[in-house]
A tleap script that builds the chain and sets N, CA, C and O, in Angstrom:
source leaprc.protein.ff14SB
mol = sequence {
  NGLY SER VAL VAL ALA SER TYR PRO TYR ASP
  ASP SER PRO THR HIE LYS PRO THR GLY VAL
  TYR SER LYS SER ALA ASP ASP GLU VAL PHE
  ARG TYR LEU ALA LYS ALA TYR ALA SER HIE
  HIE PRO ILE MET ARG THR GLY LYS PRO ASN
  CYS PRO GLY GLU GLU ARG GLU THR PHE GLN
  ASP GLY ILE THR ASN GLY ALA GLN TRP TYR
  ASP VAL GLU GLY GLY MET GLN ASP TYR ASN
  TYR VAL TRP ALA ASN CYS PHE GLU ILE THR
  LEU GLU LEU SER CYS CYS LYS TYR PRO LEU
  THR SER GLU LEU GLN GLN GLU TRP GLU ASN
  ASN ARG ASP SER LEU LEU ALA PHE ILE GLU
  GLN CVAL
}
set mol.1.N position { -0.909 -3.035 -11.383 }
set mol.1.CA position { -1.753 -2.734 -10.252 }
set mol.1.C position { -1.922 -3.924 -9.334 }
set mol.1.O position { -1.567 -5.055 -9.667 }
set mol.2.N position { -2.466 -3.640 -8.184 }
set mol.2.CA position { -2.797 -4.650 -7.202 }
set mol.2.C position { -3.773 -4.018 -6.217 }
set mol.2.O position { -4.260 -2.910 -6.441 }
set mol.3.N position { -4.054 -4.717 -5.136 }
set mol.3.CA position { -4.909 -4.178 -4.086 }
set mol.3.C position { -4.154 -4.385 -2.774 }
set mol.3.O position { -4.241 -5.440 -2.145 }
set mol.4.N position { -3.408 -3.343 -2.376 }
set mol.4.CA position { -2.530 -3.445 -1.213 }
set mol.4.C position { -2.144 -2.046 -0.735 }
set mol.4.O position { -2.125 -1.097 -1.519 }
set mol.5.N position { -1.841 -1.928 0.547 }
set mol.5.CA position { -1.300 -0.700 1.112 }
set mol.5.C position { 0.197 -0.919 1.336 }
set mol.5.O position { 0.596 -1.795 2.104 }
set mol.6.N position { 1.006 -0.128 0.669 }
set mol.6.CA position { 2.461 -0.252 0.718 }
set mol.6.C position { 3.048 0.909 1.513 }
set mol.6.O position { 2.548 2.032 1.457 }
set mol.7.N position { 4.119 0.620 2.256 }
set mol.7.CA position { 4.732 1.653 3.092 }
set mol.7.C position { 6.254 1.617 2.959 }
set mol.7.O position { 6.812 0.613 2.517 }
set mol.8.N position { 6.936 2.713 3.339 }
set mol.8.CA position { 8.397 2.809 3.189 }
set mol.8.C position { 9.143 1.762 4.017 }
set mol.8.O position { 8.672 1.239 5.027 }
set mol.9.N position { 10.269 1.519 3.535 }
set mol.9.CA position { 10.959 2.041 2.358 }
set mol.9.C position { 10.650 1.197 1.126 }
set mol.9.O position { 10.465 -0.017 1.217 }
set mol.10.N position { 10.598 1.863 -0.028 }
set mol.10.CA position { 10.448 1.175 -1.309 }
set mol.10.C position { 11.809 0.750 -1.850 }
set mol.10.O position { 11.903 -0.151 -2.684 }
set mol.11.N position { 12.842 1.395 -1.377 }
set mol.11.CA position { 14.211 1.132 -1.819 }
set mol.11.C position { 14.933 0.350 -0.720 }
set mol.11.O position { 14.635 0.511 0.463 }
set mol.12.N position { 15.874 -0.487 -1.117 }
set mol.12.CA position { 16.661 -1.242 -0.131 }
set mol.12.C position { 18.142 -1.041 -0.390 }
set mol.12.O position { 18.534 -0.701 -1.506 }
set mol.13.N position { 18.965 -1.246 0.618 }
set mol.13.CA position { 20.413 -1.072 0.429 }
set mol.13.C position { 21.005 -2.021 -0.622 }
set mol.13.O position { 21.984 -1.680 -1.284 }
set mol.14.N position { 20.413 -3.207 -0.772 }
set mol.14.CA position { 20.953 -4.194 -1.716 }
set mol.14.C position { 20.408 -4.030 -3.127 }
set mol.14.O position { 20.996 -4.538 -4.082 }
set mol.15.N position { 19.304 -3.334 -3.264 }
set mol.15.CA position { 18.622 -3.138 -4.563 }
set mol.15.C position { 18.239 -4.451 -5.229 }
set mol.15.O position { 18.123 -4.517 -6.453 }
set mol.16.N position { 18.043 -5.492 -4.434 }
set mol.16.CA position { 17.514 -6.730 -4.994 }
set mol.16.C position { 16.105 -6.427 -5.505 }
set mol.16.O position { 15.379 -5.656 -4.879 }
set mol.17.N position { 15.712 -7.017 -6.623 }
set mol.17.CA position { 14.414 -6.693 -7.220 }
set mol.17.C position { 13.211 -6.914 -6.293 }
set mol.17.O position { 12.211 -6.205 -6.404 }
set mol.18.N position { 13.300 -7.881 -5.391 }
set mol.18.CA position { 12.165 -8.178 -4.519 }
set mol.18.C position { 12.637 -8.935 -3.282 }
set mol.18.O position { 13.730 -9.503 -3.266 }
set mol.19.N position { 11.798 -8.936 -2.244 }
set mol.19.CA position { 12.048 -9.781 -1.093 }
set mol.19.C position { 12.930 -9.235 0.007 }
set mol.19.O position { 13.314 -9.988 0.902 }
set mol.20.N position { 13.268 -7.953 -0.021 }
set mol.20.CA position { 14.112 -7.369 1.027 }
set mol.20.C position { 13.262 -6.398 1.856 }
set mol.20.O position { 12.829 -5.359 1.357 }
set mol.21.N position { 13.031 -6.749 3.119 }
set mol.21.CA position { 12.289 -5.847 3.998 }
set mol.21.C position { 13.196 -4.675 4.339 }
set mol.21.O position { 14.257 -4.855 4.937 }
set mol.22.N position { 12.782 -3.486 3.960 }
set mol.22.CA position { 13.581 -2.287 4.159 }
set mol.22.C position { 12.894 -1.415 5.209 }
set mol.22.O position { 12.076 -0.556 4.881 }
set mol.23.N position { 13.233 -1.647 6.447 }
set mol.23.CA position { 12.576 -1.025 7.598 }
set mol.23.C position { 13.011 0.425 7.790 }
set mol.23.O position { 14.201 0.738 7.777 }
set mol.24.N position { 12.035 1.294 7.966 }
set mol.24.CA position { 12.324 2.694 8.277 }
set mol.24.C position { 12.333 2.869 9.792 }
set mol.24.O position { 11.924 1.975 10.533 }
set mol.25.N position { 12.796 4.009 10.235 }
set mol.25.CA position { 12.795 4.312 11.669 }
set mol.25.C position { 11.373 4.370 12.227 }
set mol.25.O position { 11.167 4.160 13.422 }
set mol.26.N position { 10.410 4.650 11.382 }
set mol.26.CA position { 9.009 4.766 11.791 }
set mol.26.C position { 8.177 3.589 11.284 }
set mol.26.O position { 6.986 3.735 11.009 }
set mol.27.N position { 8.799 2.445 11.163 }
set mol.27.CA position { 8.142 1.265 10.600 }
set mol.27.C position { 6.822 0.934 11.288 }
set mol.27.O position { 5.834 0.635 10.616 }
set mol.28.N position { 6.792 0.982 12.604 }
set mol.28.CA position { 5.567 0.652 13.336 }
set mol.28.C position { 4.429 1.607 12.995 }
set mol.28.O position { 3.281 1.184 12.861 }
set mol.29.N position { 4.738 2.877 12.857 }
set mol.29.CA position { 3.716 3.864 12.503 }
set mol.29.C position { 3.195 3.592 11.092 }
set mol.29.O position { 1.986 3.603 10.860 }
set mol.30.N position { 4.104 3.350 10.157 }
set mol.30.CA position { 3.684 3.070 8.785 }
set mol.30.C position { 2.826 1.811 8.707 }
set mol.30.O position { 1.820 1.787 7.999 }
set mol.31.N position { 3.218 0.777 9.425 }
set mol.31.CA position { 2.429 -0.465 9.427 }
set mol.31.C position { 1.032 -0.197 9.994 }
set mol.31.O position { 0.036 -0.706 9.481 }
set mol.32.N position { 0.974 0.602 11.048 }
set mol.32.CA position { -0.307 0.944 11.664 }
set mol.32.C position { -1.212 1.690 10.678 }
set mol.32.O position { -2.393 1.370 10.542 }
set mol.33.N position { -0.646 2.682 9.998 }
set mol.33.CA position { -1.433 3.455 9.033 }
set mol.33.C position { -1.895 2.589 7.865 }
set mol.33.O position { -3.042 2.689 7.431 }
set mol.34.N position { -1.007 1.743 7.360 }
set mol.34.CA position { -1.370 0.860 6.253 }
set mol.34.C position { -2.485 -0.097 6.675 }
set mol.34.O position { -3.422 -0.334 5.913 }
set mol.35.N position { -2.386 -0.645 7.882 }
set mol.35.CA position { -3.426 -1.549 8.374 }
set mol.35.C position { -4.740 -0.822 8.608 }
set mol.35.O position { -5.810 -1.390 8.391 }
set mol.36.N position { -4.669 0.436 9.049 }
set mol.36.CA position { -5.898 1.207 9.254 }
set mol.36.C position { -6.697 1.274 7.960 }
set mol.36.O position { -7.924 1.168 7.976 }
set mol.37.N position { -6.010 1.448 6.853 }
set mol.37.CA position { -6.689 1.488 5.551 }
set mol.37.C position { -7.108 0.088 5.120 }
set mol.37.O position { -8.278 -0.153 4.820 }
set mol.38.N position { -6.159 -0.825 5.091 }
set mol.38.CA position { -6.405 -2.161 4.540 }
set mol.38.C position { -7.489 -2.928 5.288 }
set mol.38.O position { -8.273 -3.650 4.671 }
set mol.39.N position { -7.540 -2.782 6.599 }
set mol.39.CA position { -8.484 -3.574 7.393 }
set mol.39.C position { -9.938 -3.220 7.130 }
set mol.39.O position { -10.830 -3.984 7.501 }
set mol.40.N position { -10.200 -2.085 6.501 }
set mol.40.CA position { -11.568 -1.670 6.195 }
set mol.40.C position { -11.943 -1.886 4.728 }
set mol.40.O position { -13.064 -1.576 4.325 }
set mol.41.N position { -11.029 -2.405 3.942 }
set mol.41.CA position { -11.261 -2.623 2.511 }
set mol.41.C position { -11.619 -4.091 2.290 }
set mol.41.O position { -10.853 -4.969 2.688 }
set mol.42.N position { -12.764 -4.381 1.666 }
set mol.42.CA position { -13.218 -5.767 1.559 }
set mol.42.C position { -12.286 -6.705 0.793 }
set mol.42.O position { -12.274 -7.904 1.072 }
set mol.43.N position { -11.523 -6.208 -0.140 }
set mol.43.CA position { -10.586 -7.054 -0.885 }
set mol.43.C position { -9.199 -6.980 -0.258 }
set mol.43.O position { -8.554 -8.004 -0.033 }
set mol.44.N position { -8.748 -5.768 0.020 }
set mol.44.CA position { -7.399 -5.564 0.540 }
set mol.44.C position { -7.172 -6.352 1.822 }
set mol.44.O position { -6.123 -6.975 1.985 }
set mol.45.N position { -8.132 -6.334 2.726 }
set mol.45.CA position { -7.940 -6.983 4.028 }
set mol.45.C position { -7.736 -8.493 3.923 }
set mol.45.O position { -7.181 -9.107 4.834 }
set mol.46.N position { -8.183 -9.101 2.809 }
set mol.46.CA position { -7.992 -10.543 2.637 }
set mol.46.C position { -6.543 -10.877 2.319 }
set mol.46.O position { -6.100 -12.002 2.549 }
set mol.47.N position { -5.799 -9.902 1.789 }
set mol.47.CA position { -4.420 -10.147 1.389 }
set mol.47.C position { -4.294 -10.923 0.101 }
set mol.47.O position { -3.200 -11.342 -0.274 }
set mol.48.N position { -5.413 -11.117 -0.581 }
set mol.48.CA position { -5.439 -11.881 -1.833 }
set mol.48.C position { -6.146 -11.064 -2.913 }
set mol.48.O position { -7.346 -11.229 -3.131 }
set mol.49.N position { -5.402 -10.181 -3.592 }
set mol.49.CA position { -6.031 -9.328 -4.607 }
set mol.49.C position { -6.522 -10.099 -5.839 }
set mol.49.O position { -7.416 -9.634 -6.546 }
set mol.50.N position { -5.933 -11.281 -6.095 }
set mol.50.CA position { -6.350 -12.130 -7.209 }
set mol.50.C position { -6.316 -11.402 -8.549 }
set mol.50.O position { -7.248 -11.506 -9.346 }
set mol.51.N position { -5.251 -10.677 -8.785 }
set mol.51.CA position { -5.095 -9.945 -10.046 }
set mol.51.C position { -4.722 -10.908 -11.174 }
set mol.51.O position { -3.943 -11.838 -10.968 }
set mol.52.N position { -5.276 -10.682 -12.362 }
set mol.52.CA position { -4.953 -11.545 -13.512 }
set mol.52.C position { -3.441 -11.596 -13.755 }
set mol.52.O position { -2.770 -10.567 -13.837 }
set mol.53.N position { -2.935 -12.809 -13.865 }
set mol.53.CA position { -1.504 -13.001 -14.065 }
set mol.53.C position { -0.710 -13.039 -12.780 }
set mol.53.O position { 0.448 -13.455 -12.777 }
set mol.54.N position { -1.324 -12.606 -11.675 }
set mol.54.CA position { -0.655 -12.573 -10.361 }
set mol.54.C position { -1.529 -13.247 -9.310 }
set mol.54.O position { -1.546 -12.821 -8.155 }
set mol.55.N position { -2.248 -14.282 -9.695 }
set mol.55.CA position { -3.217 -14.923 -8.798 }
set mol.55.C position { -2.594 -15.460 -7.508 }
set mol.55.O position { -3.283 -15.566 -6.494 }
set mol.56.N position { -1.330 -15.794 -7.529 }
set mol.56.CA position { -0.668 -16.340 -6.338 }
set mol.56.C position { -0.115 -15.263 -5.405 }
set mol.56.O position { 0.338 -15.576 -4.304 }
set mol.57.N position { -0.147 -14.014 -5.827 }
set mol.57.CA position { 0.398 -12.928 -5.010 }
set mol.57.C position { -0.487 -12.714 -3.783 }
set mol.57.O position { -1.707 -12.588 -3.892 }
set mol.58.N position { 0.155 -12.675 -2.615 }
set mol.58.CA position { -0.577 -12.439 -1.366 }
set mol.58.C position { 0.178 -11.416 -0.519 }
set mol.58.O position { 1.391 -11.250 -0.643 }
set mol.59.N position { -0.574 -10.740 0.339 }
set mol.59.CA position { -0.022 -9.737 1.240 }
set mol.59.C position { -0.663 -9.944 2.616 }
set mol.59.O position { -1.877 -9.804 2.762 }
set mol.60.N position { 0.142 -10.273 3.612 }
set mol.60.CA position { -0.404 -10.477 4.946 }
set mol.60.C position { -1.086 -9.207 5.429 }
set mol.60.O position { -0.491 -8.129 5.417 }
set mol.61.N position { -2.321 -9.338 5.847 }
set mol.61.CA position { -3.145 -8.220 6.338 }
set mol.61.C position { -3.407 -7.164 5.269 }
set mol.61.O position { -3.898 -6.082 5.590 }
set mol.62.N position { -3.092 -7.453 4.005 }
set mol.62.CA position { -3.340 -6.499 2.925 }
set mol.62.C position { -2.339 -5.360 2.860 }
set mol.62.O position { -2.595 -4.334 2.229 }
set mol.63.N position { -1.180 -5.543 3.522 }
set mol.63.CA position { -0.150 -4.497 3.516 }
set mol.63.C position { 1.196 -5.089 3.114 }
set mol.63.O position { 1.396 -6.302 3.175 }
set mol.64.N position { 2.119 -4.216 2.702 }
set mol.64.CA position { 3.467 -4.678 2.393 }
set mol.64.C position { 4.473 -3.551 2.534 }
set mol.64.O position { 4.175 -2.384 2.278 }
set mol.65.N position { 5.650 -3.925 2.940 }
set mol.65.CA position { 6.784 -3.017 2.864 }
set mol.65.C position { 7.136 -2.908 1.392 }
set mol.65.O position { 7.210 -3.922 0.699 }
set mol.66.N position { 7.351 -1.700 0.905 }
set mol.66.CA position { 7.573 -1.494 -0.523 }
set mol.66.C position { 8.678 -2.345 -1.106 }
set mol.66.O position { 8.463 -3.021 -2.112 }
set mol.67.N position { 9.856 -2.332 -0.503 }
set mol.67.CA position { 10.997 -3.092 -1.035 }
set mol.67.C position { 10.787 -4.593 -0.896 }
set mol.67.O position { 11.322 -5.370 -1.687 }
set mol.68.N position { 10.016 -5.004 0.098 }
set mol.68.CA position { 9.695 -6.424 0.234 }
set mol.68.C position { 8.927 -6.895 -1.004 }
set mol.68.O position { 9.143 -7.999 -1.505 }
set mol.69.N position { 8.027 -6.034 -1.483 }
set mol.69.CA position { 7.227 -6.363 -2.658 }
set mol.69.C position { 8.090 -6.251 -3.913 }
set mol.69.O position { 8.281 -7.228 -4.637 }
set mol.70.N position { 8.607 -5.048 -4.160 }
set mol.70.CA position { 9.572 -4.851 -5.250 }
set mol.70.C position { 10.324 -3.551 -5.014 }
set mol.70.O position { 9.737 -2.554 -4.592 }
set mol.71.N position { 11.608 -3.564 -5.284 }
set mol.71.CA position { 12.497 -2.439 -5.023 }
set mol.71.C position { 12.275 -1.307 -6.032 }
set mol.71.O position { 12.259 -1.526 -7.243 }
set mol.72.N position { 12.106 -0.104 -5.504 }
set mol.72.CA position { 11.965 1.091 -6.345 }
set mol.72.C position { 12.980 2.114 -5.865 }
set mol.72.O position { 12.830 2.676 -4.780 }
set mol.73.N position { 13.987 2.353 -6.644 }
set mol.73.CA position { 15.001 3.337 -6.289 }
set mol.73.C position { 14.514 4.735 -6.662 }
set mol.73.O position { 14.067 4.959 -7.787 }
set mol.74.N position { 14.599 5.670 -5.723 }
set mol.74.CA position { 14.247 7.057 -6.009 }
set mol.74.C position { 12.758 7.353 -6.059 }
set mol.74.O position { 12.342 8.310 -6.711 }
set mol.75.N position { 11.946 6.545 -5.378 }
set mol.75.CA position { 10.497 6.752 -5.382 }
set mol.75.C position { 10.068 7.960 -4.560 }
set mol.75.O position { 10.758 8.370 -3.627 }
set mol.76.N position { 8.936 8.512 -4.914 }
set mol.76.CA position { 8.405 9.706 -4.253 }
set mol.76.C position { 8.055 9.441 -2.784 }
set mol.76.O position { 8.272 10.308 -1.938 }
set mol.77.N position { 7.523 8.272 -2.473 }
set mol.77.CA position { 7.151 7.948 -1.097 }
set mol.77.C position { 8.373 8.024 -0.176 }
set mol.77.O position { 8.302 8.614 0.902 }
set mol.78.N position { 9.477 7.435 -0.596 }
set mol.78.CA position { 10.704 7.480 0.211 }
set mol.78.C position { 11.291 8.885 0.241 }
set mol.78.O position { 11.737 9.350 1.290 }
set mol.79.N position { 11.293 9.554 -0.889 }
set mol.79.CA position { 11.846 10.912 -0.973 }
set mol.79.C position { 11.113 11.837 0.003 }
set mol.79.O position { 11.748 12.567 0.764 }
set mol.80.N position { 9.798 11.805 -0.020 }
set mol.80.CA position { 9.027 12.687 0.862 }
set mol.80.C position { 9.234 12.345 2.334 }
set mol.80.O position { 9.238 13.240 3.179 }
set mol.81.N position { 9.402 11.089 2.643 }
set mol.81.CA position { 9.652 10.682 4.026 }
set mol.81.C position { 11.022 11.182 4.497 }
set mol.81.O position { 11.131 11.777 5.569 }
set mol.82.N position { 12.057 10.943 3.704 }
set mol.82.CA position { 13.429 11.296 4.084 }
set mol.82.C position { 13.661 12.797 4.085 }
set mol.82.O position { 14.262 13.331 5.018 }
set mol.83.N position { 13.193 13.484 3.052 }
set mol.83.CA position { 13.547 14.893 2.876 }
set mol.83.C position { 12.495 15.886 3.358 }
set mol.83.O position { 12.812 17.057 3.566 }
set mol.84.N position { 11.250 15.446 3.540 }
set mol.84.CA position { 10.209 16.381 3.966 }
set mol.84.C position { 9.453 15.896 5.203 }
set mol.84.O position { 8.507 16.544 5.651 }
set mol.85.N position { 9.876 14.745 5.758 }
set mol.85.CA position { 9.241 14.187 6.946 }
set mol.85.C position { 7.743 13.941 6.750 }
set mol.85.O position { 6.961 14.077 7.691 }
set mol.86.N position { 7.353 13.583 5.542 }
set mol.86.CA position { 5.965 13.247 5.231 }
set mol.86.C position { 5.761 11.752 5.412 }
set mol.86.O position { 6.533 10.947 4.891 }
set mol.87.N position { 4.747 11.392 6.131 }
set mol.87.CA position { 4.437 9.985 6.354 }
set mol.87.C position { 3.407 9.551 5.323 }
set mol.87.O position { 2.202 9.703 5.525 }
set mol.88.N position { 3.897 9.013 4.220 }
set mol.88.CA position { 3.029 8.597 3.123 }
set mol.88.C position { 3.006 7.088 2.999 }
set mol.88.O position { 4.007 6.407 3.222 }
set mol.89.N position { 1.840 6.586 2.640 }
set mol.89.CA position { 1.731 5.202 2.204 }
set mol.89.C position { 1.200 5.242 0.775 }
set mol.89.O position { 0.578 6.217 0.355 }
set mol.90.N position { 1.453 4.183 0.052 }
set mol.90.CA position { 0.958 4.080 -1.316 }
set mol.90.C position { -0.178 3.077 -1.337 }
set mol.90.O position { -0.042 1.957 -0.845 }
set mol.91.N position { -1.297 3.487 -1.907 }
set mol.91.CA position { -2.465 2.619 -1.980 }
set mol.91.C position { -2.661 2.137 -3.406 }
set mol.91.O position { -2.934 2.925 -4.311 }
set mol.92.N position { -2.519 0.852 -3.591 }
set mol.92.CA position { -2.825 0.209 -4.873 }
set mol.92.C position { -4.276 -0.236 -4.739 }
set mol.92.O position { -4.580 -1.123 -3.941 }
set mol.93.N position { -5.171 0.369 -5.510 }
set mol.93.CA position { -6.604 0.169 -5.298 }
set mol.93.C position { -7.281 -0.769 -6.280 }
set mol.93.O position { -8.445 -1.125 -6.096 }
set mol.94.N position { -6.572 -1.169 -7.310 }
set mol.94.CA position { -7.210 -2.013 -8.318 }
set mol.94.C position { -6.150 -2.749 -9.124 }
set mol.94.O position { -5.037 -2.258 -9.308 }
set mol.95.N position { -6.510 -3.918 -9.594 }
set mol.95.CA position { -5.626 -4.659 -10.495 }
set mol.95.C position { -5.510 -3.922 -11.826 }
set mol.95.O position { -4.524 -4.065 -12.549 }
set mol.96.N position { -6.526 -3.139 -12.130 }
set mol.96.CA position { -6.605 -2.413 -13.400 }
set mol.96.C position { -6.277 -0.942 -13.171 }
set mol.96.O position { -6.890 -0.293 -12.323 }
set mol.97.N position { -5.323 -0.418 -13.916 }
set mol.97.CA position { -4.941 0.988 -13.762 }
set mol.97.C position { -6.027 1.947 -14.249 }
set mol.97.O position { -6.121 3.078 -13.772 }
set mol.98.N position { -6.829 1.504 -15.180 }
set mol.98.CA position { -7.875 2.357 -15.757 }
set mol.98.C position { -9.206 1.619 -15.747 }
set mol.98.O position { -9.633 1.107 -16.783 }
set mol.99.N position { -9.873 1.554 -14.588 }
set mol.99.CA position { -11.155 0.837 -14.531 }
set mol.99.C position { -12.221 1.524 -15.381 }
set mol.99.O position { -12.195 2.734 -15.605 }
set mol.100.N position { -13.144 0.710 -15.836 }
set mol.100.CA position { -14.257 1.240 -16.633 }
set mol.100.C position { -15.131 2.153 -15.773 }
set mol.100.O position { -15.202 1.993 -14.554 }
set mol.101.N position { -15.780 3.089 -16.407 }
set mol.101.CA position { -16.686 4.002 -15.706 }
set mol.101.C position { -17.731 3.215 -14.920 }
set mol.101.O position { -18.100 3.600 -13.811 }
set mol.102.N position { -18.199 2.130 -15.488 }
set mol.102.CA position { -19.222 1.313 -14.836 }
set mol.102.C position { -18.719 0.655 -13.546 }
set mol.102.O position { -19.530 0.187 -12.747 }
set mol.103.N position { -17.412 0.611 -13.328 }
set mol.103.CA position { -16.838 -0.006 -12.127 }
set mol.103.C position { -16.517 1.002 -11.027 }
set mol.103.O position { -16.178 0.612 -9.909 }
set mol.104.N position { -16.621 2.296 -11.336 }
set mol.104.CA position { -16.199 3.318 -10.374 }
set mol.104.C position { -17.053 3.355 -9.112 }
set mol.104.O position { -16.523 3.591 -8.027 }
set mol.105.N position { -18.346 3.130 -9.225 }
set mol.105.CA position { -19.203 3.131 -8.035 }
set mol.105.C position { -18.766 2.031 -7.067 }
set mol.105.O position { -18.704 2.250 -5.857 }
set mol.106.N position { -18.462 0.846 -7.608 }
set mol.106.CA position { -18.008 -0.247 -6.749 }
set mol.106.C position { -16.655 0.076 -6.117 }
set mol.106.O position { -16.414 -0.270 -4.960 }
set mol.107.N position { -15.778 0.733 -6.864 }
set mol.107.CA position { -14.484 1.138 -6.300 }
set mol.107.C position { -14.700 2.108 -5.137 }
set mol.107.O position { -14.024 2.019 -4.112 }
set mol.108.N position { -15.639 3.028 -5.303 }
set mol.108.CA position { -15.956 3.952 -4.213 }
set mol.108.C position { -16.459 3.183 -2.993 }
set mol.108.O position { -16.021 3.435 -1.870 }
set mol.109.N position { -17.370 2.256 -3.214 }
set mol.109.CA position { -17.899 1.448 -2.109 }
set mol.109.C position { -16.776 0.671 -1.413 }
set mol.109.O position { -16.757 0.577 -0.186 }
set mol.110.N position { -15.853 0.123 -2.181 }
set mol.110.CA position { -14.740 -0.647 -1.610 }
set mol.110.C position { -13.811 0.216 -0.761 }
set mol.110.O position { -13.201 -0.280 0.187 }
set mol.111.N position { -13.700 1.488 -1.086 }
set mol.111.CA position { -12.703 2.353 -0.447 }
set mol.111.C position { -13.263 3.376 0.535 }
set mol.111.O position { -12.493 3.960 1.297 }
set mol.112.N position { -14.549 3.610 0.548 }
set mol.112.CA position { -15.137 4.652 1.400 }
set mol.112.C position { -14.773 4.471 2.873 }
set mol.112.O position { -14.246 5.394 3.493 }
set mol.113.N position { -15.044 3.305 3.437 }
set mol.113.CA position { -14.775 3.089 4.862 }
set mol.113.C position { -13.273 3.145 5.165 }
set mol.113.O position { -12.862 3.613 6.226 }
set mol.114.N position { -12.467 2.664 4.222 }
set mol.114.CA position { -11.014 2.722 4.400 }
set mol.114.C position { -10.530 4.163 4.439 }
set mol.114.O position { -9.696 4.521 5.270 }
set mol.115.N position { -11.048 4.981 3.547 }
set mol.115.CA position { -10.659 6.388 3.515 }
set mol.115.C position { -11.033 7.094 4.816 }
set mol.115.O position { -10.242 7.863 5.363 }
set mol.116.N position { -12.235 6.827 5.302 }
set mol.116.CA position { -12.667 7.444 6.559 }
set mol.116.C position { -11.799 6.972 7.732 }
set mol.116.O position { -11.402 7.777 8.574 }
set mol.117.N position { -11.510 5.689 7.786 }
set mol.117.CA position { -10.653 5.162 8.853 }
set mol.117.C position { -9.253 5.777 8.786 }
set mol.117.O position { -8.655 6.094 9.814 }
set mol.118.N position { -8.747 5.939 7.577 }
set mol.118.CA position { -7.414 6.520 7.399 }
set mol.118.C position { -7.408 7.992 7.830 }
set mol.118.O position { -6.481 8.426 8.513 }
set mol.119.N position { -8.413 8.752 7.446 }
set mol.119.CA position { -8.513 10.165 7.818 }
set mol.119.C position { -8.610 10.300 9.341 }
set mol.119.O position { -8.062 11.241 9.916 }
set mol.120.N position { -9.305 9.365 9.992 }
set mol.120.CA position { -9.432 9.408 11.438 }
set mol.120.C position { -8.094 9.278 12.155 }
set mol.120.O position { -7.980 9.677 13.313 }
set mol.121.N position { -7.094 8.735 11.500 }
set mol.121.CA position { -5.786 8.564 12.113 }
set mol.121.C position { -5.071 9.895 12.326 }
set mol.121.O position { -4.154 9.981 13.142 }
set mol.122.N position { -5.479 10.924 11.605 }
set mol.122.CA position { -4.873 12.240 11.740 }
set mol.122.C position { -5.161 12.778 13.130 }
set mol.122.O position { -4.739 13.885 13.463 }
savepdb mol mol.pdb
quit
């Protein structure tokens, strides 16, 4: 896990494990949507999720191109974009995949304004 908004493409022509910006035809739109979410999230917008074991990982403006972060061949986000014209971004909301029940209220607080800002983009 992490705290970042990721956008297509997750796959790159070279399939290098990381570091290849894989630009889609709608890159500007995806960046805009990802920023709409990230800019309203108190942790995501810093670009420093500070996840255990990944303390040095940073994301400018709290967003990343999927393949730039790490290459995923055959991912659902890319599949839906290419074959169904769905404009999806992937939201990594926590360093922990299974947060404790006691942490859920804070997760809601962290994401409420981001969700509303993202919905407003429709």
